Coordinates of C-alpha atoms in Angstrom, one line a residue:
Chain A
M1 CA -32.1 -71.9 19.3
N2 CA -31.0 -68.3 18.6
R3 CA -31.2 -66.5 21.9
Y4 CA -32.7 -63.4 20.2
E5 CA -35.3 -65.4 18.3
G6 CA -38.4 -63.2 17.8
F7 CA -36.6 -60.0 18.9
E8 CA -36.3 -58.5 15.5
E9 CA -40.0 -59.1 14.8
F10 CA -40.9 -57.6 18.1
V11 CA -38.8 -54.4 17.4
R12 CA -40.3 -54.2 13.9
A13 CA -43.8 -54.4 15.3
R14 CA -43.6 -52.2 18.4
G15 CA -40.5 -50.1 17.8
A16 CA -42.4 -47.1 16.4
A17 CA -44.8 -47.1 19.3
L18 CA -42.1 -47.3 21.9
S19 CA -40.3 -44.5 20.0
R20 CA -43.4 -42.2 20.4
T21 CA -43.5 -42.8 24.2
A22 CA -39.7 -42.1 24.4
Y23 CA -40.2 -38.9 22.5
L24 CA -42.9 -37.8 24.9
L25 CA -40.8 -38.6 27.8
C26 CA -37.6 -36.9 26.6
G27 CA -38.9 -34.1 24.3
D28 CA -36.0 -34.4 21.8
H29 CA -35.0 -36.9 19.2
S30 CA -31.5 -37.6 20.3
A31 CA -32.3 -38.4 23.9
A32 CA -35.4 -40.4 22.8
E33 CA -33.3 -42.5 20.4
E34 CA -30.8 -43.2 23.1
L35 CA -33.6 -44.2 25.6
V36 CA -35.2 -46.5 23.1
Q37 CA -32.0 -48.3 22.1
D38 CA -30.6 -48.5 25.6
S39 CA -33.9 -50.1 26.7
L40 CA -34.1 -52.4 23.8
A41 CA -30.5 -53.6 24.5
R42 CA -31.4 -54.4 28.0
A43 CA -34.5 -56.2 26.9
A44 CA -32.5 -58.2 24.3
G45 CA -30.2 -59.3 27.1
H46 CA -33.1 -60.9 28.9
W47 CA -35.0 -61.9 25.8
R48 CA -35.4 -65.6 26.6
R49 CA -36.9 -64.8 29.9
I50 CA -39.3 -62.1 28.8
V51 CA -40.3 -63.2 25.3
N52 CA -43.3 -65.2 26.6
T53 CA -44.5 -62.7 29.1
N54 CA -45.1 -59.0 28.1
P55 CA -42.0 -57.8 26.4
E56 CA -43.5 -54.4 25.4
G57 CA -44.5 -53.7 29.1
Y58 CA -40.9 -54.7 30.1
V59 CA -39.3 -52.3 27.7
R60 CA -41.7 -49.5 28.7
K61 CA -40.9 -50.1 32.3
I62 CA -37.1 -49.9 31.6
M63 CA -37.7 -46.7 29.5
V64 CA -39.6 -44.9 32.2
N65 CA -37.1 -45.9 35.0
Q66 CA -34.1 -45.2 32.8
H67 CA -35.4 -41.8 32.0
T68 CA -36.0 -41.0 35.7
S69 CA -32.5 -42.3 36.5
W70 CA -30.8 -40.2 33.7
W71 CA -32.6 -37.1 35.0
R72 CA -31.2 -37.8 38.4
R73 CA -27.7 -37.9 37.0
V74 CA -27.7 -35.1 34.4
G75 CA -31.2 -33.7 34.0
R76 CA -31.0 -31.3 36.9
R77 CA -29.0 -29.1 34.5
E78 CA -31.9 -29.4 32.0
R79 CA -33.6 -26.2 31.1
P80 CA -36.8 -25.6 29.2
Y81 CA -36.0 -24.7 25.6
A82 CA -37.7 -21.3 25.7
D83 CA -39.4 -18.9 28.1
L84 CA -43.0 -20.2 28.0
T85 CA -44.5 -16.7 28.2
A86 CA -42.4 -15.6 25.2
V87 CA -43.5 -18.7 23.3
M88 CA -47.2 -18.1 23.9
E89 CA -47.1 -14.3 23.3
G90 CA -44.9 -14.6 20.3
G91 CA -47.2 -16.9 18.4
R92 CA -48.9 -15.8 15.2
D93 CA -52.3 -17.1 13.9
D94 CA -50.7 -18.9 10.9
A95 CA -48.2 -20.6 13.3
Q96 CA -50.7 -21.4 16.1
V97 CA -50.1 -25.1 15.9
T98 CA -46.4 -24.8 16.1
T99 CA -46.7 -22.3 19.0
E100 CA -48.9 -24.7 21.0
R101 CA -46.7 -27.6 20.3
L102 CA -43.7 -25.6 21.6
A103 CA -45.6 -24.5 24.6
L104 CA -46.5 -28.1 25.4
V105 CA -42.8 -29.3 24.9
T106 CA -41.7 -26.5 27.2
A107 CA -44.3 -27.3 29.8
L108 CA -43.5 -31.0 29.8
A109 CA -39.9 -30.2 30.1
A110 CA -40.7 -28.2 33.3
L111 CA -42.1 -31.3 34.9
A112 CA -40.2 -33.7 37.1
P113 CA -39.5 -37.0 35.3
K114 CA -42.0 -39.0 37.3
Q115 CA -44.6 -36.3 36.8
R116 CA -43.9 -36.3 33.1
A117 CA -44.1 -40.1 33.0
V118 CA -47.5 -40.3 34.7
I119 CA -48.8 -37.7 32.3
V120 CA -47.6 -39.7 29.3
M121 CA -48.7 -43.0 30.7
R122 CA -52.1 -41.7 31.8
Y123 CA -53.1 -39.4 28.9
Y124 CA -51.1 -41.0 26.0
E125 CA -50.8 -44.6 26.9
D126 CA -54.3 -44.5 28.6
M127 CA -53.0 -46.7 31.5
S128 CA -54.8 -47.0 34.8
Q129 CA -53.3 -45.7 38.1
A130 CA -52.6 -49.3 39.1
E131 CA -50.7 -50.1 35.9
I132 CA -48.7 -46.9 36.2
A133 CA -47.9 -47.8 39.8
E134 CA -46.6 -51.2 38.6
V135 CA -44.4 -49.7 36.0
L136 CA -42.9 -47.1 38.4
G137 CA -42.6 -49.5 41.3
V138 CA -44.7 -47.2 43.5
T139 CA -48.0 -47.2 45.3
T140 CA -51.2 -45.9 43.6
G141 CA -51.2 -43.1 46.2
T142 CA -47.8 -41.9 44.9
V143 CA -49.1 -42.0 41.3
K144 CA -52.1 -39.9 42.4
R145 CA -49.9 -37.4 44.1
N146 CA -47.5 -37.2 41.0
T147 CA -50.5 -36.8 38.7
Y148 CA -52.1 -34.1 40.9
D149 CA -48.8 -32.2 41.0
A150 CA -48.2 -32.5 37.3
L151 CA -51.7 -31.3 36.4
R152 CA -51.4 -28.4 38.7
K153 CA -48.1 -27.4 37.1
L154 CA -49.5 -27.9 33.6
R155 CA -52.5 -25.7 34.4
A156 CA -50.4 -23.0 35.7
L157 CA -48.1 -23.1 32.6
L158 CA -50.8 -23.8 30.0
P159 CA -54.1 -22.2 31.2
T160 CA -55.8 -22.9 27.8
L161 CA -54.9 -26.6 27.8
D162 CA -58.1 -28.7 28.4
L163 CA -57.1 -31.0 31.3
E164 CA -59.6 -33.7 32.2
P165 CA -60.5 -34.2 35.8
E166 CA -58.8 -37.3 37.2
A167 CA -61.4 -40.0 37.5
G168 CA -59.2 -42.1 39.7
R169 CA -59.7 -45.4 37.9
Chain B
M1 CA -55.5 -25.2 22.7
T2 CA -57.4 -28.6 22.7
G3 CA -57.3 -31.5 25.2
V4 CA -54.2 -32.9 26.7
R5 CA -54.7 -36.3 25.0
D6 CA -55.0 -34.7 21.6
E7 CA -51.9 -32.5 22.2
L8 CA -49.9 -35.4 23.4
A9 CA -50.9 -37.6 20.4
R10 CA -50.0 -34.7 18.0
L11 CA -46.6 -34.3 19.7
A12 CA -46.0 -38.0 19.6
G13 CA -46.6 -38.0 15.9
E14 CA -43.4 -36.0 15.5
A15 CA -41.3 -38.9 16.9
L16 CA -39.2 -40.9 14.4
D17 CA -38.7 -44.6 14.6
Y18 CA -35.6 -44.9 16.8
A19 CA -35.7 -48.7 17.2
D20 CA -33.0 -50.7 15.6
A21 CA -33.0 -54.5 16.6
E22 CA -29.6 -55.2 15.1
V23 CA -28.0 -52.4 17.1
A24 CA -29.7 -53.4 20.3
I25 CA -28.6 -57.0 19.9
R26 CA -25.1 -55.9 19.4
R27 CA -25.2 -53.7 22.5
A28 CA -26.7 -56.6 24.5
H29 CA -24.0 -58.9 23.1
R30 CA -21.2 -56.5 24.2
R31 CA -22.8 -56.2 27.6
R32 CA -22.8 -59.9 28.1
V33 CA -19.1 -60.2 27.0
R34 CA -18.1 -57.5 29.5
N35 CA -20.1 -59.3 32.2
T36 CA -18.5 -62.5 31.3
V37 CA -15.0 -61.1 31.4
A38 CA -15.7 -59.5 34.7
S39 CA -17.1 -62.8 36.2
V40 CA -14.2 -64.8 34.9
A41 CA -11.7 -62.2 36.4
T42 CA -13.6 -62.5 39.7
A43 CA -13.5 -66.3 39.4
V44 CA -9.7 -66.2 38.8
L45 CA -9.2 -64.0 41.9
V46 CA -11.3 -66.3 44.0
A47 CA -9.4 -69.3 42.7
I48 CA -6.1 -67.7 43.4
G49 CA -7.3 -66.7 46.9
T50 CA -8.3 -70.3 47.7
A51 CA -5.4 -71.9 46.0
V52 CA -7.5 -74.0 43.6
P53 CA -4.9 -75.6 41.3
V54 CA -6.9 -75.9 38.1
L55 CA -9.3 -73.4 36.4
W56 CA -11.8 -74.8 34.0
L57 CA -12.6 -71.8 31.8
R58 CA -13.4 -73.8 28.8
D59 CA -17.0 -74.5 29.7
A60 CA -18.3 -71.0 30.3
G61 CA -21.7 -72.2 29.1
E62 CA -24.5 -69.7 28.4
A63 CA -22.6 -66.6 29.5
A64 CA -19.7 -67.2 27.2
P65 CA -19.2 -64.8 24.2
T66 CA -20.7 -66.4 21.2
S67 CA -20.5 -65.5 17.5
E68 CA -24.2 -65.5 17.0
V69 CA -24.1 -61.8 16.0
S70 CA -21.8 -60.9 13.3
P71 CA -21.3 -57.2 13.5
S72 CA -22.0 -55.4 10.2
P73 CA -20.6 -52.0 9.5
D74 CA -23.5 -51.4 7.2
S75 CA -26.1 -51.0 10.0
K76 CA -28.4 -48.0 10.4
A77 CA -26.1 -46.7 13.2
T78 CA -23.6 -45.7 10.7
D79 CA -26.1 -44.1 8.1
G80 CA -24.5 -41.0 6.7
V81 CA -21.0 -42.3 7.0
Q82 CA -18.9 -44.2 4.5
L83 CA -15.9 -46.1 5.4
Y84 CA -12.6 -46.5 3.4
R85 CA -11.4 -50.0 4.0
P86 CA -8.1 -51.1 2.6
N87 CA -8.5 -52.9 -0.8
Q88 CA -12.3 -52.3 -0.9
T89 CA -14.4 -49.9 -2.8
I90 CA -15.2 -46.5 -1.4
D91 CA -18.9 -45.6 -1.7
G92 CA -18.8 -47.5 -5.1
V93 CA -15.4 -46.1 -6.2
A94 CA -12.9 -48.9 -6.8
L95 CA -9.3 -47.8 -6.4
P96 CA -6.9 -48.9 -9.1
P97 CA -4.4 -51.8 -8.4
G98 CA -1.4 -50.5 -6.5
A99 CA -3.3 -47.4 -5.2
Q100 CA -2.1 -48.2 -1.7
D101 CA 1.5 -48.2 -2.8
K102 CA 1.1 -44.8 -4.3
T103 CA -0.7 -43.1 -1.5
G104 CA 1.0 -44.8 1.5
E105 CA -1.0 -45.0 4.6
I106 CA -4.3 -43.1 4.2
G107 CA -5.3 -40.7 6.9
R108 CA -8.3 -38.8 5.4
V109 CA -10.7 -39.5 2.5
W110 CA -13.1 -37.0 1.0
R111 CA -16.0 -37.9 -1.4
T112 CA -16.6 -35.6 -4.2
A113 CA -18.9 -35.7 -7.3
H114 CA -16.4 -37.2 -9.7
G115 CA -14.2 -39.3 -7.4
V116 CA -12.5 -39.4 -4.0
V117 CA -9.6 -37.4 -2.6
L118 CA -7.1 -39.6 -0.7
M119 CA -4.7 -37.9 1.7
G120 CA -1.9 -40.4 2.4
T121 CA 1.6 -40.3 3.8
K122 CA 3.0 -40.2 0.2
G123 CA 0.8 -37.4 -1.0
T124 CA -2.8 -36.4 -1.8
Y125 CA -4.4 -38.1 -4.8
F126 CA -7.6 -37.8 -6.6
A127 CA -9.2 -41.1 -7.8
Y128 CA -11.9 -40.8 -10.4
N129 CA -15.1 -42.7 -10.2
N130 CA -14.6 -46.1 -11.7
D131 CA -11.5 -45.1 -13.6
P132 CA -8.0 -46.7 -13.3
I133 CA -6.4 -43.2 -13.2
M134 CA -5.2 -41.5 -9.9
V135 CA -4.0 -38.0 -10.1
L136 CA -1.4 -36.5 -7.7
L137 CA -2.7 -33.3 -6.3
A138 CA -0.4 -32.4 -3.4
P139 CA 3.0 -33.8 -2.6
A140 CA 3.7 -35.5 0.7
G141 CA 3.9 -33.3 3.7
T142 CA 1.5 -30.6 2.5
P143 CA -1.9 -31.4 4.0
A144 CA -4.8 -30.7 1.7
T145 CA -8.2 -29.4 2.6
V146 CA -11.4 -30.1 0.7
S147 CA -14.4 -27.7 0.9
A148 CA -17.6 -28.9 2.7
D149 CA -19.5 -29.2 -0.6
G150 CA -16.6 -31.3 -2.0
R151 CA -16.0 -28.8 -4.9
F152 CA -12.6 -27.5 -4.2
A153 CA -9.3 -28.7 -2.7
A154 CA -6.5 -26.5 -1.6
W155 CA -3.0 -26.9 -0.2
V156 CA 0.4 -25.1 0.1
G157 CA 2.7 -26.5 -2.6
D158 CA 6.5 -27.1 -2.4
D159 CA 6.9 -23.7 -3.9
G160 CA 5.2 -21.9 -1.0
A161 CA 2.2 -21.0 -3.1
A162 CA -1.5 -21.7 -2.4
W163 CA -2.7 -24.3 -4.9
V164 CA -6.4 -24.9 -5.6
A165 CA -8.1 -27.7 -7.6
D166 CA -11.6 -27.5 -8.9
L167 CA -13.0 -30.9 -8.2
S168 CA -16.2 -30.4 -10.1
Q169 CA -14.3 -30.4 -13.4
E170 CA -14.2 -33.5 -15.6
L171 CA -10.4 -33.2 -15.5
V172 CA -9.0 -32.4 -12.1
T173 CA -5.8 -30.5 -12.0
G174 CA -4.3 -28.3 -9.4
A175 CA -3.0 -24.8 -10.1
P176 CA -0.9 -22.3 -8.1
V177 CA -3.0 -19.2 -7.2
M178 CA -0.9 -17.0 -5.1
A179 CA 2.5 -17.1 -3.4
L180 CA 1.9 -17.0 0.4
P181 CA 3.9 -15.1 2.9
Q182 CA 6.4 -17.1 5.0
G183 CA 4.8 -19.2 7.8
V184 CA 1.3 -19.0 6.3
R185 CA -0.7 -22.2 5.7
V186 CA -4.0 -23.0 4.2
Q187 CA -6.2 -24.2 7.1
Q188 CA -9.6 -25.0 5.7
W189 CA -12.3 -23.8 3.4
A190 CA -15.0 -21.6 4.8
G191 CA -17.7 -21.6 2.2
D192 CA -15.9 -20.5 -1.0
R193 CA -13.2 -18.7 0.9
L194 CA -10.0 -20.1 2.4
V195 CA -8.9 -19.6 5.9
L196 CA -5.2 -18.8 6.1
T197 CA -3.4 -19.1 9.3
N198 CA -0.1 -18.0 10.8
A199 CA 0.2 -20.2 13.8
A200 CA 3.5 -18.6 15.0
R201 CA 1.7 -15.2 15.3
A202 CA -1.7 -16.6 16.3
R203 CA -3.7 -14.9 13.6
W204 CA -5.9 -15.8 10.8
M205 CA -7.6 -14.4 7.7
L206 CA -10.3 -15.1 5.1
W207 CA -9.1 -15.1 1.6
R208 CA -11.0 -15.6 -1.6
P209 CA -8.5 -17.4 -4.1
G210 CA -7.6 -14.9 -6.8
D211 CA -7.9 -11.8 -4.6
A212 CA -4.9 -10.0 -3.3
I213 CA -3.9 -10.9 0.2
G214 CA -4.5 -7.8 2.2
A215 CA -3.8 -6.8 5.7
M216 CA -7.0 -8.2 7.1
W217 CA -5.4 -10.5 9.7
Q218 CA -7.6 -11.4 12.8
D219 CA -6.0 -12.2 16.1
G220 CA -6.6 -15.6 17.6
E221 CA -6.3 -19.3 16.7
F222 CA -8.8 -20.3 14.1
R223 CA -10.5 -23.7 15.0
T224 CA -13.3 -24.3 12.5
S225 CA -16.1 -22.8 10.7
D226 CA -19.5 -24.0 9.5
G227 CA -19.8 -25.5 6.0
A228 CA -21.3 -22.3 4.5
G229 CA -18.6 -20.1 5.9
T230 CA -20.9 -17.9 7.9
M231 CA -19.7 -18.6 11.4
A232 CA -16.4 -19.7 12.9
L233 CA -15.0 -20.8 16.2
V234 CA -11.8 -19.1 17.3
I235 CA -9.7 -19.2 20.4
D236 CA -8.9 -15.6 21.3
G237 CA -5.8 -14.2 23.0
T238 CA -7.2 -14.8 26.5
G239 CA -8.0 -18.5 25.9
C240 CA -11.8 -18.0 25.4
L241 CA -13.6 -19.9 22.7
V242 CA -15.4 -17.3 20.6
R243 CA -18.1 -17.6 17.9
V244 CA -17.2 -15.2 15.2
N245 CA -19.6 -14.0 12.5
L246 CA -17.6 -14.3 9.3
S247 CA -19.6 -11.6 7.5
T248 CA -18.8 -8.9 10.0
L249 CA -15.9 -10.6 11.7
G250 CA -17.5 -9.6 15.0
E251 CA -17.7 -11.7 18.1
E252 CA -21.1 -13.1 18.7
E253 CA -20.7 -15.4 21.8
K254 CA -17.8 -16.3 24.1
A255 CA -17.0 -19.1 26.5
C256 CA -14.2 -18.5 28.9
D257 CA -14.9 -21.3 31.4
G258 CA -11.8 -23.4 30.7
S259 CA -9.4 -23.7 27.8
F260 CA -11.6 -25.7 25.3
T261 CA -10.3 -26.5 21.9
V262 CA -12.5 -27.8 19.1
V263 CA -11.6 -31.2 17.7
E264 CA -14.5 -31.5 15.4
A265 CA -17.9 -29.8 14.7
S266 CA -21.0 -30.6 12.8
P267 CA -21.2 -28.6 9.5
D268 CA -23.8 -26.2 11.1
L269 CA -21.8 -25.9 14.3
K270 CA -24.8 -27.2 16.3
W271 CA -22.8 -30.0 17.8
L272 CA -19.2 -29.8 19.1
W273 CA -16.6 -32.3 19.9
L274 CA -14.2 -30.5 22.4
E275 CA -11.0 -31.3 24.2
R276 CA -9.7 -29.8 27.4
N277 CA -6.6 -30.9 29.2
G278 CA -6.6 -34.2 27.3
Q279 CA -10.3 -34.8 28.3
H280 CA -12.7 -35.2 25.4
L281 CA -16.2 -33.6 25.8
L282 CA -19.3 -33.3 23.7
A283 CA -21.4 -30.2 23.7
D284 CA -24.6 -28.7 22.2
G285 CA -23.0 -25.8 20.2
E286 CA -26.1 -23.6 20.7
R287 CA -26.3 -24.0 24.5
F288 CA -22.6 -24.3 25.1
F289 CA -21.9 -20.5 25.2
Q290 CA -24.6 -20.0 27.8
D291 CA -23.7 -23.1 29.8
P292 CA -20.1 -24.3 29.2
V293 CA -20.5 -26.5 32.4
G294 CA -23.1 -28.5 30.6
V295 CA -20.7 -30.4 28.4
R296 CA -20.5 -34.1 28.6
P297 CA -17.2 -35.8 29.2
I298 CA -16.5 -39.0 27.2
G299 CA -12.9 -39.7 28.2
A300 CA -9.8 -39.7 26.1
M301 CA -10.5 -40.6 22.6
P302 CA -7.7 -40.6 20.0
G303 CA -8.6 -41.3 16.4
Q304 CA -10.6 -39.8 13.6
V305 CA -14.0 -38.3 14.3
V306 CA -16.8 -37.2 11.9
W307 CA -20.4 -36.0 12.3
S308 CA -22.7 -38.4 10.5
G309 CA -25.7 -36.1 10.5
R310 CA -27.2 -37.6 13.6
R311 CA -24.4 -38.9 15.7
W312 CA -20.6 -38.8 16.2
V313 CA -18.7 -41.6 14.5
M314 CA -15.1 -42.3 15.4
V315 CA -12.4 -44.7 14.3
S316 CA -9.5 -45.5 16.6
A317 CA -6.1 -44.3 15.7
D318 CA -5.1 -47.7 14.3
G319 CA -8.3 -48.0 12.3
T320 CA -9.6 -51.2 14.0
L321 CA -12.4 -50.0 16.1
L322 CA -15.5 -48.0 15.0
R323 CA -17.6 -46.4 17.6
V324 CA -20.8 -44.5 17.2
L325 CA -21.7 -42.0 19.9
S326 CA -25.0 -40.3 20.6
T327 CA -25.0 -36.5 21.1
S328 CA -25.1 -37.2 24.9
G329 CA -21.9 -39.1 24.7
S330 CA -23.2 -42.7 25.3
V331 CA -21.8 -45.4 23.0
F332 CA -24.6 -46.1 20.6
D333 CA -22.9 -48.8 18.7
E334 CA -19.4 -50.3 18.5
M335 CA -17.8 -52.7 16.2
D336 CA -14.4 -54.1 15.0
V337 CA -13.4 -53.0 11.6
E338 CA -10.5 -53.9 9.2
K339 CA -7.1 -52.4 10.3
G340 CA -6.5 -49.1 8.4
T341 CA -10.2 -48.2 8.1
V342 CA -10.8 -44.5 7.6
L343 CA -14.0 -42.5 7.7
V344 CA -14.9 -40.8 4.5
E345 CA -15.9 -37.2 4.7
M346 CA -18.9 -36.6 2.6
P347 CA -20.0 -33.4 0.9
S348 CA -22.7 -31.4 2.8
G349 CA -25.5 -29.3 1.4

């Protein structure tokens, strides 16, 4: 039996979804591509073991933790792409969408990686706090704390963004 | 601004599909091979330490390197890059029989509209698309340069003159344009102008073939320019790397934190492959001048390097190993290639 049997089909089916999550975590195409491919390579190495469990969850878990780990090594030098105030004030009506998108990218870049991860998992992946805690390998209390801190920072940076109150599910 | 869910969904919609199963499997395979080598090495050390007389390495079982994955140089990782492999076609161009004897060992290959330019140890030749004819452009020992759009080639002839060939013509021939002062060489095209350098006197100038060569020399060591010829990177007299606007010839930005030299740059100068004290580094060309410390070391890396449009692709000096690096410097893909393989430089724009 080919040790990678079913892997290509999995990547074909779920690669695009994993790419979207990676892009939200990283904020740029090059880093997102690296994150996806590195995580897929790790998953391929353990494919026989994970193929009958939840391979997508496994890859997501690697992605989130790899991203946090990268940030520890090199990300402290990361800077937001632009001054947020300048981005918001410089926007014109006909470029409103682009301006808001840039503002969101900049605001997400200002979050710590675990804060960014909880925002992406909570509001994009629609995962519960328990599921997020499992992926990050932390308690639900830590997830709540990270979510609270992330939302507070996003509110300060993007006052016009409609942030739902945390229901705590 | 709308809700955070909508905004995130909109942003996620900008993502590309970065997933490539073939590359992931190859990376996993390499990782297994490395781990196997490491564990076998550990086993040998343990065996030696405990004086075990016989090592049974034959049955390495599951962890042994296998040939389940046959690396293919045609994977997505090398999109945007063509390879010259000895005795094979180049991007659909079949070289005539005996081409290798004529050119000698090939060091650089450029793709153009009507054929390929082959710079070998015995001279620079032009091979037409699907035609048994190869034309000698520049004799041995006079390195040629091809413009970023693949339209022109230039070199200094044996007669000391600058020669130019218009590669967009049906019949490609070179012609002497201007006798050059002693010690001056043709460095590269910058748009439709040529950069002339005088290394001994550390100066350079832009010259449009056909114009008189004036006294417009600029101080510094010219490194490279963007494909359009609007911006250049130059090492100034104090060792700083400077971005020079080629319209005004004014300095735009400067990095003086270490003696960087430019090995290669993307055609828009957005991505830089640098070298400092034998150490190779990658940098974001737009952020580098604000934060030269933010470059990413990738170790020593001899060989040929080209920018594929998304990643760095390099071939080792002996042309046997092809490596694809992401802009952050991690090895995105790696494969063995036929000895003598050269990266083909493709026209931009």
